[in-house]
Tab-separated table of C-alpha atoms and ligand atoms in Angstrom:
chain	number	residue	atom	x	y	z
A	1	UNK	CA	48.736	89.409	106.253
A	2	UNK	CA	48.074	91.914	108.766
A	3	UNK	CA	49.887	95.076	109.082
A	4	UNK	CA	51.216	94.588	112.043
A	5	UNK	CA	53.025	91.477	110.565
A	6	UNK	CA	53.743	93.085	107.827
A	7	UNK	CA	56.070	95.805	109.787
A	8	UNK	CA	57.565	92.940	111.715
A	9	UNK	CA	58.775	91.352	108.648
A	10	UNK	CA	60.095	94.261	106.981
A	11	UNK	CA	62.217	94.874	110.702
A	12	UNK	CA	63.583	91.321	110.720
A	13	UNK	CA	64.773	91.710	106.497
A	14	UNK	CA	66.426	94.928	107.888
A	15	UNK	CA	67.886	93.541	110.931
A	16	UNK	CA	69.387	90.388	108.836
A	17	UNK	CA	70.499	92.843	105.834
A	18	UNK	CA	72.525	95.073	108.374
A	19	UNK	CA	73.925	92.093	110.485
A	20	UNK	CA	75.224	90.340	106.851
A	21	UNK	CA	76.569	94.513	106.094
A	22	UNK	CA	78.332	94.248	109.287
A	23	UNK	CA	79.855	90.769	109.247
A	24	UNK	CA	80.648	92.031	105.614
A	25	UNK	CA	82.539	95.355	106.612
A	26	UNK	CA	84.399	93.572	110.047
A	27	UNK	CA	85.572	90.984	108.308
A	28	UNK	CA	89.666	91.024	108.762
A	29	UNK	CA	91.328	91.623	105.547
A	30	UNK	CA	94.252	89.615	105.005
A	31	UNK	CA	97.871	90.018	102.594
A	32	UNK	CA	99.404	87.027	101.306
A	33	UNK	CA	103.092	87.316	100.456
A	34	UNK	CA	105.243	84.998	98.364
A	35	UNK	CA	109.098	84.846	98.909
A	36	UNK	CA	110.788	83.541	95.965
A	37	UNK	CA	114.379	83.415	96.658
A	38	UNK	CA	116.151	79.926	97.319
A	39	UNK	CA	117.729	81.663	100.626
A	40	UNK	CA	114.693	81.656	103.105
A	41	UNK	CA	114.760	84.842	105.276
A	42	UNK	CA	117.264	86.646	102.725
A	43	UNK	CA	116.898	89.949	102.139
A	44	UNK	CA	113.717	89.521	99.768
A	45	UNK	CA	112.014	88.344	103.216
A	46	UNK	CA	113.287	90.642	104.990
A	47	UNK	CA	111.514	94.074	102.491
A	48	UNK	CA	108.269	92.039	102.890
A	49	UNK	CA	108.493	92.385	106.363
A	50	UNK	CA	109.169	96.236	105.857
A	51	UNK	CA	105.818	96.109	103.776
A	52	UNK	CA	103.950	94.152	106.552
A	53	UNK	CA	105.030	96.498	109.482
A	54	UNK	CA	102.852	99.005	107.966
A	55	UNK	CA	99.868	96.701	106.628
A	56	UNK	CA	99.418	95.383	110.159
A	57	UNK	CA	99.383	99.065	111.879
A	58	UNK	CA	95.968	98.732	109.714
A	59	UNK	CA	94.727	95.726	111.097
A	60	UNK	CA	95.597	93.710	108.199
A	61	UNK	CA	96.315	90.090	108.788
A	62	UNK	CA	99.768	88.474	106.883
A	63	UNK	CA	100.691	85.963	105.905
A	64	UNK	CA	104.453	84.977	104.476
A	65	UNK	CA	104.810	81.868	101.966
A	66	UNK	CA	108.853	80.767	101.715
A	67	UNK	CA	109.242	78.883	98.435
A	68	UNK	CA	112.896	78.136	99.391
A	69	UNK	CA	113.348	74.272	99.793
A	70	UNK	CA	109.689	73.225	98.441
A	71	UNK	CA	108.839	71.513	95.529
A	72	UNK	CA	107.420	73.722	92.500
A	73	UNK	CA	107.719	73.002	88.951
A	74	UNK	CA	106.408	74.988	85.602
A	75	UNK	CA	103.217	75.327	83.599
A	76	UNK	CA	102.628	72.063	81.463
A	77	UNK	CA	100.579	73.650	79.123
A	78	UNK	CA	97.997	70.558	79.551
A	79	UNK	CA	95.726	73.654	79.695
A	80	UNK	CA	93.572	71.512	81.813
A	81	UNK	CA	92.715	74.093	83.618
A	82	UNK	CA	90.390	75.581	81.070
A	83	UNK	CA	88.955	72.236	80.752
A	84	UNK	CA	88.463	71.702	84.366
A	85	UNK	CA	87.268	75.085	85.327
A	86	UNK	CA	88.134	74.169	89.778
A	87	UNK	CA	90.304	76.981	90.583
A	88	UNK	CA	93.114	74.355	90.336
A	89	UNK	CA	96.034	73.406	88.376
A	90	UNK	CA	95.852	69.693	87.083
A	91	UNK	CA	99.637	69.374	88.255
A	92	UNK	CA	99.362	68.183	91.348
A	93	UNK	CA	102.391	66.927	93.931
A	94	UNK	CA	103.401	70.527	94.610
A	95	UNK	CA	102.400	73.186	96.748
A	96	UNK	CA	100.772	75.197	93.798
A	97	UNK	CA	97.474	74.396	94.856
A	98	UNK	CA	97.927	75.245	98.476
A	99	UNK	CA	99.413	79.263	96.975
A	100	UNK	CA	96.401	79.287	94.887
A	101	UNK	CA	94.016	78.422	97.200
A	102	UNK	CA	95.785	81.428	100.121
A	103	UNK	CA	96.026	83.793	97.039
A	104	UNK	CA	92.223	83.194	96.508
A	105	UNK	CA	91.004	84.192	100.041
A	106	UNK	CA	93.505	87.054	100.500
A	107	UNK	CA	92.549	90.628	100.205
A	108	UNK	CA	95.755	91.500	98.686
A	109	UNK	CA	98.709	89.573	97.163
A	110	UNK	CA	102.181	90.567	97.587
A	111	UNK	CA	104.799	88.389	94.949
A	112	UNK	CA	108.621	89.157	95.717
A	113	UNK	CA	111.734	87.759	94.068
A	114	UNK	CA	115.432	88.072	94.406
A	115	UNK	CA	116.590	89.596	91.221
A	116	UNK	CA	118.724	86.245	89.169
A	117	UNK	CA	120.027	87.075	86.119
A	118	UNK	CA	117.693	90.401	85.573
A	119	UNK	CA	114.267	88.252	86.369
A	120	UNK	CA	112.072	86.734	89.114
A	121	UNK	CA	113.487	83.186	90.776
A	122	UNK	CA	112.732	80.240	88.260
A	123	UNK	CA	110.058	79.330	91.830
A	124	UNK	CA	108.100	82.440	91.714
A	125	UNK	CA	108.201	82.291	87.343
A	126	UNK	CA	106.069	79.073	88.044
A	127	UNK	CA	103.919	80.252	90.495
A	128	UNK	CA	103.370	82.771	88.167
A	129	UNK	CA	102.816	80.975	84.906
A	130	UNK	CA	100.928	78.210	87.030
A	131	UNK	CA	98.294	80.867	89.122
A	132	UNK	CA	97.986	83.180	86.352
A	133	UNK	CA	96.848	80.424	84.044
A	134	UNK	CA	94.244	79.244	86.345
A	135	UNK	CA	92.944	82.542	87.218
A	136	UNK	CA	92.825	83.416	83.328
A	137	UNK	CA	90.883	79.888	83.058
A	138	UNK	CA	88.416	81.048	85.873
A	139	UNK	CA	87.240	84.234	84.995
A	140	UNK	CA	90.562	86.524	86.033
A	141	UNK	CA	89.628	85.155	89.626
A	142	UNK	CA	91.880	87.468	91.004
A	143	UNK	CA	90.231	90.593	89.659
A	144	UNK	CA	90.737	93.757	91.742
A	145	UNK	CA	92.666	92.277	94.503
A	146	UNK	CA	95.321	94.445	95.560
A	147	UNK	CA	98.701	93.084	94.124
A	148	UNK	CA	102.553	94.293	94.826
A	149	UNK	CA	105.888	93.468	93.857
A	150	UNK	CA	108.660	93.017	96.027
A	151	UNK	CA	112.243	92.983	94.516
A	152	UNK	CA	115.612	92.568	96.226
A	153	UNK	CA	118.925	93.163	93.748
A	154	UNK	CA	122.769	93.349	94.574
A	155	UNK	CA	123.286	95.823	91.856
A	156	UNK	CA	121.263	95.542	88.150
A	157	UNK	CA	118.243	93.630	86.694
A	158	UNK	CA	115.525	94.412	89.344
A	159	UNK	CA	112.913	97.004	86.981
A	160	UNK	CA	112.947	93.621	84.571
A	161	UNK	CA	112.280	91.331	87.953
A	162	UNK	CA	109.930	93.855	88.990
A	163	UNK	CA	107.982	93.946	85.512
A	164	UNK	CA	107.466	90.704	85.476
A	165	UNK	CA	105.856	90.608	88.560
A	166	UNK	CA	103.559	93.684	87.263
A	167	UNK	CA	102.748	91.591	84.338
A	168	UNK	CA	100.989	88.936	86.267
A	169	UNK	CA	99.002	91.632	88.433
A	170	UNK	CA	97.880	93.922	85.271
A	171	UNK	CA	96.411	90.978	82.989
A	172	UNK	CA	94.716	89.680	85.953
A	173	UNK	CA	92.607	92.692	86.522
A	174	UNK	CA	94.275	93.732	89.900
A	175	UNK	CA	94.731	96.400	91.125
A	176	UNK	CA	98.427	97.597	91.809
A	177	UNK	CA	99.601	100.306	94.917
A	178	UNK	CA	102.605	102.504	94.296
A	179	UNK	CA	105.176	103.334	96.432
A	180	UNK	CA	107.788	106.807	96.291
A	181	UNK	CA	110.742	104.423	94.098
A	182	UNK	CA	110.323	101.501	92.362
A	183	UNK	CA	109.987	98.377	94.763
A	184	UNK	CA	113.237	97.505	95.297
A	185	UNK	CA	116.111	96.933	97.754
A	186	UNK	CA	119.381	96.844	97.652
A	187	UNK	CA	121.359	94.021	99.410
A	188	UNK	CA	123.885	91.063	98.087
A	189	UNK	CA	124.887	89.224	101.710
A	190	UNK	CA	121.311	87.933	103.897
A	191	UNK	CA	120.880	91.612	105.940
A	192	UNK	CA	122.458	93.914	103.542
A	193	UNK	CA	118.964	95.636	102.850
A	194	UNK	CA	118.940	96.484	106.210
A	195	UNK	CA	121.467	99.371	105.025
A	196	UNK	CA	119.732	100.569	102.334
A	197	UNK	CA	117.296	103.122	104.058
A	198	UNK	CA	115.482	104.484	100.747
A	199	UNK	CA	114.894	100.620	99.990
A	200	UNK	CA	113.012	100.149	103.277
A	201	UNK	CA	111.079	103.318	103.417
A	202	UNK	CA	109.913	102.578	99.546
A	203	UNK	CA	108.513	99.319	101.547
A	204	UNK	CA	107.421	101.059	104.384
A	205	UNK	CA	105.449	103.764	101.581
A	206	UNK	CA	104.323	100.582	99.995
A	207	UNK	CA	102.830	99.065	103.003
A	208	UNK	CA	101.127	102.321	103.967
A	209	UNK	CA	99.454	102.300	100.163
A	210	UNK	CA	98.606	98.781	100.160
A	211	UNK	CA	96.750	99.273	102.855
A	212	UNK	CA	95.029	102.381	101.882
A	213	UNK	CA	93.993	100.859	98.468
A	214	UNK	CA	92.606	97.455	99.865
A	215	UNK	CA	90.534	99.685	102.217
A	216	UNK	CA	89.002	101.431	99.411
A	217	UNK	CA	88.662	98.429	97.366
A	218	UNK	CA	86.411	97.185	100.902
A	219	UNK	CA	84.473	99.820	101.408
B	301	FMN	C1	121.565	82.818	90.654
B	301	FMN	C2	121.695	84.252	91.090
B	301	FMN	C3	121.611	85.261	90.151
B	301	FMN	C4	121.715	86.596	90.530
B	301	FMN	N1	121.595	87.562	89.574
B	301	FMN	C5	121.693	88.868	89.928
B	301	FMN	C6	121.511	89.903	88.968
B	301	FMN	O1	121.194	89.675	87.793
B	301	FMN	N2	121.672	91.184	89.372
B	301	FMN	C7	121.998	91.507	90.649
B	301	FMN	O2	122.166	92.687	90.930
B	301	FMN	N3	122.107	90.558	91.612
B	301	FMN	C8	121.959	89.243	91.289
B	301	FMN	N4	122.053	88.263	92.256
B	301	FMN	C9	122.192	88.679	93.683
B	301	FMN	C10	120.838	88.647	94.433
B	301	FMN	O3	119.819	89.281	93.695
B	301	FMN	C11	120.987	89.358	95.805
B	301	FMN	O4	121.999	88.734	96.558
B	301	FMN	C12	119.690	89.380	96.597
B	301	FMN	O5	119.853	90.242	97.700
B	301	FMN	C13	119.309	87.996	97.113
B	301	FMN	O6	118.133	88.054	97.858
B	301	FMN	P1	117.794	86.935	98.990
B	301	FMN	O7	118.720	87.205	100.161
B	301	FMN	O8	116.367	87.139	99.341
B	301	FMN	O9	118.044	85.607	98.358
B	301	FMN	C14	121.953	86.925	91.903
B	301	FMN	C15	122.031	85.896	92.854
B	301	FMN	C16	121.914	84.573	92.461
B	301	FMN	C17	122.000	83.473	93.494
């Protein structure tokens, strides 16, 4: 090879190296959020969209799931998933698969519950249980995406809510924002959060974090 053609080649590896580094570094990130109460666009929906405001002053694309009304049930324990090694759960006939697969190309993953009884909504336990099993079964495939809980409460049992939520992020290798309170807001009737300022700026704090973390997380 001549030298000539040697220098060309090394310009054109350079040229496609960069252009794959730019693609790379444009590419939009995107937050995927998960409403678990039965009441769509309750007061759980309505903090997400708190956290959102802020994550899409960055340029970050969202995206909000409702589980209200759809079909979801719990973890079989078939552990066919660690048989099958897809990135799926073997239950199939529910929109599992669909919250996997948005979990799996989103940047960041936001999980929010209505407080029942001092826990999560029986909807988002099983997307829990379900995702987290697969994930576990595919190499923690959500490793060191951002994750953040969301918790609305009329009065008492939202730090257990939000710990479970935490749960699912920490033994999944994520990697989890904070925010200047715990994430929660305060609200019994659709709206009420609305009233609870601190509630919404601990969203609004969260969003801003989120968003700073998934950033370093790209770079
Ligand atoms: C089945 C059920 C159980 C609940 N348990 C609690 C509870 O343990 N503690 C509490 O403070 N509020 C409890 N609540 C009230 C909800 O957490 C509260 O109304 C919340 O704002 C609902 O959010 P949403 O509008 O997104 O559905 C419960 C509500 C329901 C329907």
């Amino acid at each position: 090879m001549t030298l000539s053609g040697m220098v060309w080649d090394i310009l054109r590896f350079f040229y496609l190296f960069m252009g794959e580094w730019v693609i790379e570094k444009e590419r939009e990130m995107k937050v995927v959020a998960f409403n678990g109460s039965a009441r769509k666009d309750g007061n759980t929906a309505i903090l997400v969209d708190a956290v959102f405001k802020e994550l899409k002053k960055e340029k970050i694309k969202t995206e909000l799931i409702q589980l209200a009304g759809k079909k979801i049930r719990g973890c079989t324990a078939c552990r066919k998933c660690f048989e099958n090694q897809d990135k799926r759960c073997a239950v199939k006939g529910d929109i599992v698969n669909d919250c996997i697969e948005k979990m799996l190309e989103a940047d960041g993953i936001i999980l929010a519950s209505p407080t029942y009884f001092a826990d999560v909504s029986p909807e988002l336990k099983a997307l829990i249980d379900r995702s987290g099993f697969v994930a576990k079964a595919n190499q923690d495939m959500f490793r060191r995406k951002a994750g953040a809980a969301v918790i609305a409460v009329r009065r008492a049992g939202a730090i257990h809510a939000f710990d479970t939520i935490n749960h699912f992020f920490f033994i999944s290798q994520m990697v989890v924002p904070g925010s200047s309170y715990w994430n929660i807001g305060l609200g019994l009737a659709p709206g009420d959060v609305n009233h609870d300022d601190e509630g919404i700026m601990t969203m609004r704090t969260l969003g801003a974090n989120m968003a700073w973390l998934m950033k370093k997380i790209h770079e």
